[in-house]
């Protein structure tokens, strides 16, 4: 049997050298083809203009050597596995709750990297999770590539901004974010979708 998307994501990531041992780093090149597109339900787009493309980093080439205007933008995320959520039906797969940190604000950075570079799309993300990236896909791999076939019941993507930390903020009334992050509770509807609530994750991140 093939291993699930979490193991595939681990295999395409490296251990972070600056954080805890269970933190991983995933990198790739993101490039926007330009144009507009997409709608509210699961972020799905009927034309690729609203999506970003993901390409593997060229071997032996540093990010400073890549021409951003031609090849795209080198982006990274750091992620940590928090919880495994049991499958609700025999035909469904196990889902996993991840904590993800970004160092840039590239468009769709978390969604595109997890789905196309990591092979582990976010639940409900039809835009990036409904197709395979041919530059990463290997039919002979021992890992099962993640795929999203249906939106969540409310049409959302299961991506939540848990904390915001702005150490250099200069906006009036927002100076408190210089010292500690703002924490947002996970959506209440996740109890119905995934069987988890704020009490389950408090203290994990």
JSON list of C-alpha atoms in Angstrom, two decimals:
[
{"chain": "A", "resi": 1, "resn": "UNK", "atom": "CA", "xyz": [0.00, 0.00, 0.00]},
{"chain": "A", "resi": 2, "resn": "UNK", "atom": "CA", "xyz": [1.18, 3.51, -0.75]},
{"chain": "A", "resi": 3, "resn": "UNK", "atom": "CA", "xyz": [1.95, 5.88, 2.11]},
{"chain": "A", "resi": 4, "resn": "UNK", "atom": "CA", "xyz": [-0.32, 8.88, 2.64]},
{"chain": "A", "resi": 5, "resn": "UNK", "atom": "CA", "xyz": [0.18, 12.53, 1.81]},
{"chain": "A", "resi": 6, "resn": "UNK", "atom": "CA", "xyz": [1.88, 13.38, 5.10]},
{"chain": "A", "resi": 7, "resn": "UNK", "atom": "CA", "xyz": [4.71, 10.95, 4.38]},
{"chain": "A", "resi": 8, "resn": "UNK", "atom": "CA", "xyz": [5.02, 12.32, 0.84]},
{"chain": "A", "resi": 9, "resn": "UNK", "atom": "CA", "xyz": [5.21, 15.86, 2.23]},
{"chain": "A", "resi": 10, "resn": "UNK", "atom": "CA", "xyz": [7.95, 14.79, 4.65]},
{"chain": "A", "resi": 11, "resn": "UNK", "atom": "CA", "xyz": [9.89, 13.14, 1.84]},
{"chain": "A", "resi": 12, "resn": "UNK", "atom": "CA", "xyz": [9.87, 16.39, -0.17]},
{"chain": "A", "resi": 13, "resn": "UNK", "atom": "CA", "xyz": [10.83, 18.58, 2.79]},
{"chain": "A", "resi": 14, "resn": "UNK", "atom": "CA", "xyz": [14.00, 18.97, 4.83]},
{"chain": "A", "resi": 15, "resn": "UNK", "atom": "CA", "xyz": [14.39, 19.29, 8.58]},
{"chain": "A", "resi": 16, "resn": "UNK", "atom": "CA", "xyz": [14.56, 22.94, 9.54]},
{"chain": "A", "resi": 17, "resn": "UNK", "atom": "CA", "xyz": [18.00, 23.85, 10.86]},
{"chain": "A", "resi": 18, "resn": "UNK", "atom": "CA", "xyz": [16.73, 26.80, 12.88]},
{"chain": "A", "resi": 19, "resn": "UNK", "atom": "CA", "xyz": [13.76, 25.34, 14.76]},
{"chain": "A", "resi": 20, "resn": "UNK", "atom": "CA", "xyz": [12.62, 22.22, 16.61]},
{"chain": "A", "resi": 21, "resn": "UNK", "atom": "CA", "xyz": [13.54, 18.81, 15.25]},
{"chain": "A", "resi": 22, "resn": "UNK", "atom": "CA", "xyz": [9.95, 18.09, 14.20]},
{"chain": "A", "resi": 23, "resn": "UNK", "atom": "CA", "xyz": [9.77, 21.21, 12.01]},
{"chain": "A", "resi": 24, "resn": "UNK", "atom": "CA", "xyz": [10.26, 20.81, 8.26]},
{"chain": "A", "resi": 25, "resn": "UNK", "atom": "CA", "xyz": [11.03, 23.25, 5.46]},
{"chain": "A", "resi": 26, "resn": "UNK", "atom": "CA", "xyz": [9.51, 23.04, 1.97]},
{"chain": "A", "resi": 27, "resn": "UNK", "atom": "CA", "xyz": [10.83, 25.22, -0.87]},
{"chain": "A", "resi": 28, "resn": "UNK", "atom": "CA", "xyz": [9.93, 25.82, -4.52]},
{"chain": "A", "resi": 29, "resn": "UNK", "atom": "CA", "xyz": [9.64, 28.50, -7.18]},
{"chain": "A", "resi": 30, "resn": "UNK", "atom": "CA", "xyz": [6.27, 30.22, -7.48]},
{"chain": "A", "resi": 31, "resn": "UNK", "atom": "CA", "xyz": [5.32, 32.11, -10.62]},
{"chain": "A", "resi": 32, "resn": "UNK", "atom": "CA", "xyz": [2.09, 33.86, -11.46]},
{"chain": "A", "resi": 33, "resn": "UNK", "atom": "CA", "xyz": [0.95, 33.59, -15.08]},
{"chain": "A", "resi": 34, "resn": "UNK", "atom": "CA", "xyz": [-1.01, 36.83, -14.66]},
{"chain": "A", "resi": 35, "resn": "UNK", "atom": "CA", "xyz": [-4.66, 37.53, -15.21]},
{"chain": "A", "resi": 36, "resn": "UNK", "atom": "CA", "xyz": [-7.65, 36.98, -12.99]},
{"chain": "A", "resi": 37, "resn": "UNK", "atom": "CA", "xyz": [-9.91, 34.06, -12.22]},
{"chain": "A", "resi": 38, "resn": "UNK", "atom": "CA", "xyz": [-11.47, 31.87, -9.62]},
{"chain": "A", "resi": 39, "resn": "UNK", "atom": "CA", "xyz": [-14.58, 31.97, -7.54]},
{"chain": "A", "resi": 40, "resn": "UNK", "atom": "CA", "xyz": [-15.47, 31.61, -3.89]},
{"chain": "A", "resi": 41, "resn": "UNK", "atom": "CA", "xyz": [-16.24, 27.91, -3.76]},
{"chain": "A", "resi": 42, "resn": "UNK", "atom": "CA", "xyz": [-13.09, 26.13, -2.69]},
{"chain": "A", "resi": 43, "resn": "UNK", "atom": "CA", "xyz": [-10.99, 28.66, -4.56]},
{"chain": "A", "resi": 44, "resn": "UNK", "atom": "CA", "xyz": [-11.56, 26.80, -7.80]},
{"chain": "A", "resi": 45, "resn": "UNK", "atom": "CA", "xyz": [-10.74, 28.49, -11.07]},
{"chain": "A", "resi": 46, "resn": "UNK", "atom": "CA", "xyz": [-11.96, 27.58, -14.53]},
{"chain": "A", "resi": 47, "resn": "UNK", "atom": "CA", "xyz": [-8.88, 29.18, -16.02]},
{"chain": "A", "resi": 48, "resn": "UNK", "atom": "CA", "xyz": [-5.38, 29.08, -14.64]},
{"chain": "A", "resi": 49, "resn": "UNK", "atom": "CA", "xyz": [-4.94, 32.84, -14.78]},
{"chain": "A", "resi": 50, "resn": "UNK", "atom": "CA", "xyz": [-5.77, 33.27, -11.11]},
{"chain": "A", "resi": 51, "resn": "UNK", "atom": "CA", "xyz": [-3.47, 30.50, -9.93]},
{"chain": "A", "resi": 52, "resn": "UNK", "atom": "CA", "xyz": [0.27, 30.37, -9.44]},
{"chain": "A", "resi": 53, "resn": "UNK", "atom": "CA", "xyz": [2.57, 27.79, -10.99]},
{"chain": "A", "resi": 54, "resn": "UNK", "atom": "CA", "xyz": [5.03, 25.81, -8.89]},
{"chain": "A", "resi": 55, "resn": "UNK", "atom": "CA", "xyz": [8.41, 24.59, -10.11]},
{"chain": "A", "resi": 56, "resn": "UNK", "atom": "CA", "xyz": [11.14, 22.65, -8.28]},
{"chain": "A", "resi": 57, "resn": "UNK", "atom": "CA", "xyz": [14.26, 24.55, -7.30]},
{"chain": "A", "resi": 58, "resn": "UNK", "atom": "CA", "xyz": [17.04, 24.01, -9.85]},
{"chain": "A", "resi": 59, "resn": "UNK", "atom": "CA", "xyz": [19.84, 21.85, -8.38]},
{"chain": "A", "resi": 60, "resn": "UNK", "atom": "CA", "xyz": [22.98, 23.66, -7.21]},
{"chain": "A", "resi": 61, "resn": "UNK", "atom": "CA", "xyz": [21.42, 27.06, -7.78]},
{"chain": "A", "resi": 62, "resn": "UNK", "atom": "CA", "xyz": [20.87, 29.54, -4.96]},
{"chain": "A", "resi": 63, "resn": "UNK", "atom": "CA", "xyz": [17.82, 31.77, -4.78]},
{"chain": "A", "resi": 64, "resn": "UNK", "atom": "CA", "xyz": [20.00, 34.84, -5.44]},
{"chain": "A", "resi": 65, "resn": "UNK", "atom": "CA", "xyz": [21.06, 33.32, -8.75]},
{"chain": "A", "resi": 66, "resn": "UNK", "atom": "CA", "xyz": [17.52, 32.91, -10.03]},
{"chain": "A", "resi": 67, "resn": "UNK", "atom": "CA", "xyz": [16.16, 35.79, -12.09]},
{"chain": "A", "resi": 68, "resn": "UNK", "atom": "CA", "xyz": [12.82, 36.60, -10.43]},
{"chain": "A", "resi": 69, "resn": "UNK", "atom": "CA", "xyz": [11.38, 38.33, -13.48]},
{"chain": "A", "resi": 70, "resn": "UNK", "atom": "CA", "xyz": [11.95, 35.27, -15.66]},
{"chain": "A", "resi": 71, "resn": "UNK", "atom": "CA", "xyz": [11.71, 32.20, -13.47]},
{"chain": "A", "resi": 72, "resn": "UNK", "atom": "CA", "xyz": [9.53, 33.26, -10.57]},
{"chain": "A", "resi": 73, "resn": "UNK", "atom": "CA", "xyz": [10.01, 33.76, -6.87]},
{"chain": "A", "resi": 74, "resn": "UNK", "atom": "CA", "xyz": [11.76, 31.37, -4.52]},
{"chain": "A", "resi": 75, "resn": "UNK", "atom": "CA", "xyz": [9.43, 30.72, -1.56]},
{"chain": "A", "resi": 76, "resn": "UNK", "atom": "CA", "xyz": [9.62, 28.65, 1.58]},
{"chain": "A", "resi": 77, "resn": "UNK", "atom": "CA", "xyz": [7.25, 27.43, 4.26]},
{"chain": "A", "resi": 78, "resn": "UNK", "atom": "CA", "xyz": [8.09, 25.74, 7.54]},
{"chain": "A", "resi": 79, "resn": "UNK", "atom": "CA", "xyz": [5.57, 23.23, 8.81]},
{"chain": "A", "resi": 80, "resn": "UNK", "atom": "CA", "xyz": [4.95, 21.04, 11.82]},
{"chain": "A", "resi": 81, "resn": "UNK", "atom": "CA", "xyz": [2.50, 18.16, 12.22]},
{"chain": "A", "resi": 82, "resn": "UNK", "atom": "CA", "xyz": [0.12, 18.73, 15.13]},
{"chain": "A", "resi": 83, "resn": "UNK", "atom": "CA", "xyz": [-2.69, 16.15, 14.95]},
{"chain": "A", "resi": 84, "resn": "UNK", "atom": "CA", "xyz": [-3.95, 13.26, 12.85]},
{"chain": "A", "resi": 85, "resn": "UNK", "atom": "CA", "xyz": [-7.70, 13.31, 12.27]},
{"chain": "A", "resi": 86, "resn": "UNK", "atom": "CA", "xyz": [-9.18, 9.82, 11.72]},
{"chain": "A", "resi": 87, "resn": "UNK", "atom": "CA", "xyz": [-11.09, 9.16, 8.51]},
{"chain": "A", "resi": 88, "resn": "UNK", "atom": "CA", "xyz": [-14.85, 9.47, 8.96]},
{"chain": "A", "resi": 89, "resn": "UNK", "atom": "CA", "xyz": [-15.69, 6.81, 6.38]},
{"chain": "A", "resi": 90, "resn": "UNK", "atom": "CA", "xyz": [-13.85, 3.68, 5.13]},
{"chain": "A", "resi": 91, "resn": "UNK", "atom": "CA", "xyz": [-13.38, 5.31, 1.72]},
{"chain": "A", "resi": 92, "resn": "UNK", "atom": "CA", "xyz": [-11.94, 8.57, 3.04]},
{"chain": "A", "resi": 93, "resn": "UNK", "atom": "CA", "xyz": [-8.34, 9.15, 4.05]},
{"chain": "A", "resi": 94, "resn": "UNK", "atom": "CA", "xyz": [-6.77, 10.38, 7.27]},
{"chain": "A", "resi": 95, "resn": "UNK", "atom": "CA", "xyz": [-6.43, 14.14, 7.48]},
{"chain": "A", "resi": 96, "resn": "UNK", "atom": "CA", "xyz": [-3.69, 15.99, 9.31]},
{"chain": "A", "resi": 97, "resn": "UNK", "atom": "CA", "xyz": [-3.57, 19.33, 11.10]},
{"chain": "A", "resi": 98, "resn": "UNK", "atom": "CA", "xyz": [-0.40, 21.27, 10.34]},
{"chain": "A", "resi": 99, "resn": "UNK", "atom": "CA", "xyz": [1.09, 24.47, 11.69]},
{"chain": "A", "resi": 100, "resn": "UNK", "atom": "CA", "xyz": [2.66, 26.43, 8.82]},
{"chain": "A", "resi": 101, "resn": "UNK", "atom": "CA", "xyz": [4.91, 29.49, 9.02]},
{"chain": "A", "resi": 102, "resn": "UNK", "atom": "CA", "xyz": [5.82, 31.70, 6.06]},
{"chain": "A", "resi": 103, "resn": "UNK", "atom": "CA", "xyz": [8.65, 34.17, 5.58]},
{"chain": "A", "resi": 104, "resn": "UNK", "atom": "CA", "xyz": [7.15, 35.98, 2.58]},
{"chain": "A", "resi": 105, "resn": "UNK", "atom": "CA", "xyz": [3.70, 36.98, 1.41]},
{"chain": "A", "resi": 106, "resn": "UNK", "atom": "CA", "xyz": [3.65, 35.45, -2.06]},
{"chain": "A", "resi": 107, "resn": "UNK", "atom": "CA", "xyz": [0.22, 34.82, -3.57]},
{"chain": "A", "resi": 108, "resn": "UNK", "atom": "CA", "xyz": [-1.28, 31.46, -2.55]},
{"chain": "A", "resi": 109, "resn": "UNK", "atom": "CA", "xyz": [2.11, 30.48, -1.10]},
{"chain": "A", "resi": 110, "resn": "UNK", "atom": "CA", "xyz": [0.87, 27.99, 1.49]},
{"chain": "A", "resi": 111, "resn": "UNK", "atom": "CA", "xyz": [-1.82, 26.43, -0.69]},
{"chain": "A", "resi": 112, "resn": "UNK", "atom": "CA", "xyz": [0.35, 26.03, -3.78]},
{"chain": "A", "resi": 113, "resn": "UNK", "atom": "CA", "xyz": [3.44, 24.71, -1.99]},
{"chain": "A", "resi": 114, "resn": "UNK", "atom": "CA", "xyz": [1.56, 22.14, 0.09]},
{"chain": "A", "resi": 115, "resn": "UNK", "atom": "CA", "xyz": [-0.49, 20.85, -2.84]},
{"chain": "A", "resi": 116, "resn": "UNK", "atom": "CA", "xyz": [1.84, 21.03, -5.83]},
{"chain": "A", "resi": 117, "resn": "UNK", "atom": "CA", "xyz": [5.31, 20.85, -4.28]},
{"chain": "A", "resi": 118, "resn": "UNK", "atom": "CA", "xyz": [4.42, 18.79, -1.21]},
{"chain": "A", "resi": 119, "resn": "UNK", "atom": "CA", "xyz": [1.69, 16.56, -2.64]},
{"chain": "A", "resi": 120, "resn": "UNK", "atom": "CA", "xyz": [-0.52, 17.24, 0.39]},
{"chain": "A", "resi": 121, "resn": "UNK", "atom": "CA", "xyz": [-3.29, 19.70, -0.57]},
{"chain": "A", "resi": 122, "resn": "UNK", "atom": "CA", "xyz": [-5.44, 21.49, 1.96]},
{"chain": "A", "resi": 123, "resn": "UNK", "atom": "CA", "xyz": [-8.95, 20.14, 2.48]},
{"chain": "A", "resi": 124, "resn": "UNK", "atom": "CA", "xyz": [-11.42, 21.95, 0.26]},
{"chain": "A", "resi": 125, "resn": "UNK", "atom": "CA", "xyz": [-8.75, 23.45, -2.01]},
{"chain": "A", "resi": 126, "resn": "UNK", "atom": "CA", "xyz": [-10.08, 22.57, -5.46]},
{"chain": "A", "resi": 127, "resn": "UNK", "atom": "CA", "xyz": [-7.85, 25.15, -7.14]},
{"chain": "A", "resi": 128, "resn": "UNK", "atom": "CA", "xyz": [-4.56, 23.45, -6.26]},
{"chain": "A", "resi": 129, "resn": "UNK", "atom": "CA", "xyz": [-5.63, 20.07, -4.92]},
{"chain": "A", "resi": 130, "resn": "UNK", "atom": "CA", "xyz": [-7.67, 18.85, -7.86]},
{"chain": "A", "resi": 131, "resn": "UNK", "atom": "CA", "xyz": [-4.77, 18.16, -10.25]},
{"chain": "A", "resi": 132, "resn": "UNK", "atom": "CA", "xyz": [-1.26, 16.76, -10.23]},
{"chain": "A", "resi": 133, "resn": "UNK", "atom": "CA", "xyz": [1.92, 18.73, -10.86]},
{"chain": "A", "resi": 134, "resn": "UNK", "atom": "CA", "xyz": [3.72, 16.84, -13.64]},
{"chain": "A", "resi": 135, "resn": "UNK", "atom": "CA", "xyz": [7.07, 18.23, -12.52]},
{"chain": "A", "resi": 136, "resn": "UNK", "atom": "CA", "xyz": [6.73, 16.40, -9.20]},
{"chain": "A", "resi": 137, "resn": "UNK", "atom": "CA", "xyz": [4.41, 13.50, -9.99]},
{"chain": "A", "resi": 138, "resn": "UNK", "atom": "CA", "xyz": [5.87, 9.99, -10.19]},
{"chain": "A", "resi": 139, "resn": "UNK", "atom": "CA", "xyz": [3.43, 7.13, -10.74]},
{"chain": "A", "resi": 140, "resn": "UNK", "atom": "CA", "xyz": [6.03, 4.66, -9.45]},
{"chain": "A", "resi": 141, "resn": "UNK", "atom": "CA", "xyz": [6.43, 6.46, -6.14]},
{"chain": "A", "resi": 142, "resn": "UNK", "atom": "CA", "xyz": [5.63, 4.56, -2.95]},
{"chain": "A", "resi": 143, "resn": "UNK", "atom": "CA", "xyz": [3.67, 7.62, -1.79]},
{"chain": "A", "resi": 144, "resn": "UNK", "atom": "CA", "xyz": [0.04, 8.41, -2.58]},
{"chain": "A", "resi": 145, "resn": "UNK", "atom": "CA", "xyz": [-0.36, 11.89, -4.05]},
{"chain": "A", "resi": 146, "resn": "UNK", "atom": "CA", "xyz": [-3.05, 13.87, -2.21]},
{"chain": "A", "resi": 147, "resn": "UNK", "atom": "CA", "xyz": [-6.10, 14.98, -4.17]},
{"chain": "A", "resi": 148, "resn": "UNK", "atom": "CA", "xyz": [-9.15, 17.11, -3.38]},
{"chain": "A", "resi": 149, "resn": "UNK", "atom": "CA", "xyz": [-12.30, 16.03, -5.23]},
{"chain": "A", "resi": 150, "resn": "UNK", "atom": "CA", "xyz": [-14.98, 17.87, -3.25]},
{"chain": "A", "resi": 151, "resn": "UNK", "atom": "CA", "xyz": [-15.26, 21.27, -1.57]},
{"chain": "A", "resi": 152, "resn": "UNK", "atom": "CA", "xyz": [-15.99, 21.63, 2.13]},
{"chain": "A", "resi": 153, "resn": "UNK", "atom": "CA", "xyz": [-19.72, 22.02, 2.89]},
{"chain": "A", "resi": 154, "resn": "UNK", "atom": "CA", "xyz": [-19.46, 25.82, 3.07]},
{"chain": "A", "resi": 155, "resn": "UNK", "atom": "CA", "xyz": [-17.14, 26.12, 0.06]},
{"chain": "A", "resi": 156, "resn": "UNK", "atom": "CA", "xyz": [-14.17, 27.25, 2.15]},
{"chain": "A", "resi": 157, "resn": "UNK", "atom": "CA", "xyz": [-10.55, 26.09, 2.19]},
{"chain": "A", "resi": 158, "resn": "UNK", "atom": "CA", "xyz": [-9.31, 24.68, 5.53]},
{"chain": "A", "resi": 159, "resn": "UNK", "atom": "CA", "xyz": [-6.59, 27.32, 5.88]},
{"chain": "A", "resi": 160, "resn": "UNK", "atom": "CA", "xyz": [-6.72, 29.49, 8.99]},
{"chain": "A", "resi": 161, "resn": "UNK", "atom": "CA", "xyz": [-4.47, 32.41, 10.02]},
{"chain": "A", "resi": 162, "resn": "UNK", "atom": "CA", "xyz": [-3.81, 31.21, 13.56]},
{"chain": "A", "resi": 163, "resn": "UNK", "atom": "CA", "xyz": [-1.37, 33.93, 14.59]},
{"chain": "A", "resi": 164, "resn": "UNK", "atom": "CA", "xyz": [-0.05, 37.21, 13.21]},
{"chain": "A", "resi": 165, "resn": "UNK", "atom": "CA", "xyz": [3.21, 38.70, 14.46]},
{"chain": "A", "resi": 166, "resn": "UNK", "atom": "CA", "xyz": [4.36, 42.08, 13.13]},
{"chain": "A", "resi": 167, "resn": "UNK", "atom": "CA", "xyz": [7.62, 43.07, 14.87]},
{"chain": "A", "resi": 168, "resn": "UNK", "atom": "CA", "xyz": [8.13, 46.11, 12.62]},
{"chain": "A", "resi": 169, "resn": "UNK", "atom": "CA", "xyz": [4.52, 47.35, 12.54]},
{"chain": "A", "resi": 170, "resn": "UNK", "atom": "CA", "xyz": [4.09, 51.14, 12.62]},
{"chain": "A", "resi": 171, "resn": "UNK", "atom": "CA", "xyz": [0.31, 51.43, 12.20]},
{"chain": "A", "resi": 172, "resn": "UNK", "atom": "CA", "xyz": [-1.53, 53.40, 14.83]},
{"chain": "A", "resi": 173, "resn": "UNK", "atom": "CA", "xyz": [-3.06, 51.22, 17.51]},
{"chain": "A", "resi": 174, "resn": "UNK", "atom": "CA", "xyz": [-1.29, 48.07, 16.30]},
{"chain": "A", "resi": 175, "resn": "UNK", "atom": "CA", "xyz": [1.93, 48.43, 18.26]},
{"chain": "A", "resi": 176, "resn": "UNK", "atom": "CA", "xyz": [0.94, 45.59, 20.58]},
{"chain": "A", "resi": 177, "resn": "UNK", "atom": "CA", "xyz": [1.78, 43.14, 17.78]},
{"chain": "A", "resi": 178, "resn": "UNK", "atom": "CA", "xyz": [5.46, 44.07, 18.15]},
{"chain": "A", "resi": 179, "resn": "UNK", "atom": "CA", "xyz": [5.75, 42.14, 21.40]},
{"chain": "A", "resi": 180, "resn": "UNK", "atom": "CA", "xyz": [3.39, 39.19, 21.00]},
{"chain": "A", "resi": 181, "resn": "UNK", "atom": "CA", "xyz": [1.37, 37.67, 18.16]},
{"chain": "A", "resi": 182, "resn": "UNK", "atom": "CA", "xyz": [-2.36, 38.00, 17.72]},
{"chain": "A", "resi": 183, "resn": "UNK", "atom": "CA", "xyz": [-4.00, 34.58, 18.14]},
{"chain": "A", "resi": 184, "resn": "UNK", "atom": "CA", "xyz": [-7.20, 33.70, 16.29]},
{"chain": "A", "resi": 185, "resn": "UNK", "atom": "CA", "xyz": [-9.30, 30.72, 17.39]},
{"chain": "A", "resi": 186, "resn": "UNK", "atom": "CA", "xyz": [-9.84, 28.01, 14.80]},
{"chain": "A", "resi": 187, "resn": "UNK", "atom": "CA", "xyz": [-13.19, 28.20, 12.96]},
{"chain": "A", "resi": 188, "resn": "UNK", "atom": "CA", "xyz": [-16.10, 26.75, 14.95]},
{"chain": "A", "resi": 189, "resn": "UNK", "atom": "CA", "xyz": [-17.35, 24.93, 11.84]},
{"chain": "A", "resi": 190, "resn": "UNK", "atom": "CA", "xyz": [-14.22, 22.75, 11.93]},
{"chain": "A", "resi": 191, "resn": "UNK", "atom": "CA", "xyz": [-15.92, 20.76, 14.70]},
{"chain": "A", "resi": 192, "resn": "UNK", "atom": "CA", "xyz": [-18.50, 19.61, 12.16]},
{"chain": "A", "resi": 193, "resn": "UNK", "atom": "CA", "xyz": [-16.03, 19.20, 9.28]},
{"chain": "A", "resi": 194, "resn": "UNK", "atom": "CA", "xyz": [-13.10, 17.56, 11.10]},
{"chain": "A", "resi": 195, "resn": "UNK", "atom": "CA", "xyz": [-14.20, 16.83, 14.67]},
{"chain": "A", "resi": 196, "resn": "UNK", "atom": "CA", "xyz": [-11.82, 19.33, 16.31]},
{"chain": "A", "resi": 197, "resn": "UNK", "atom": "CA", "xyz": [-12.32, 22.52, 18.29]},
{"chain": "A", "resi": 198, "resn": "UNK", "atom": "CA", "xyz": [-10.20, 25.24, 19.86]},
{"chain": "A", "resi": 199, "resn": "UNK", "atom": "CA", "xyz": [-9.62, 23.23, 23.04]},
{"chain": "A", "resi": 200, "resn": "UNK", "atom": "CA", "xyz": [-7.99, 20.48, 20.97]},
{"chain": "A", "resi": 201, "resn": "UNK", "atom": "CA", "xyz": [-5.32, 22.76, 19.53]},
{"chain": "A", "resi": 202, "resn": "UNK", "atom": "CA", "xyz": [-4.76, 25.27, 22.31]},
{"chain": "A", "resi": 203, "resn": "UNK", "atom": "CA", "xyz": [-1.20, 24.83, 23.53]},
{"chain": "A", "resi": 204, "resn": "UNK", "atom": "CA", "xyz": [-0.08, 22.95, 20.42]},
{"chain": "A", "resi": 205, "resn": "UNK", "atom": "CA", "xyz": [0.76, 26.16, 18.53]}
]
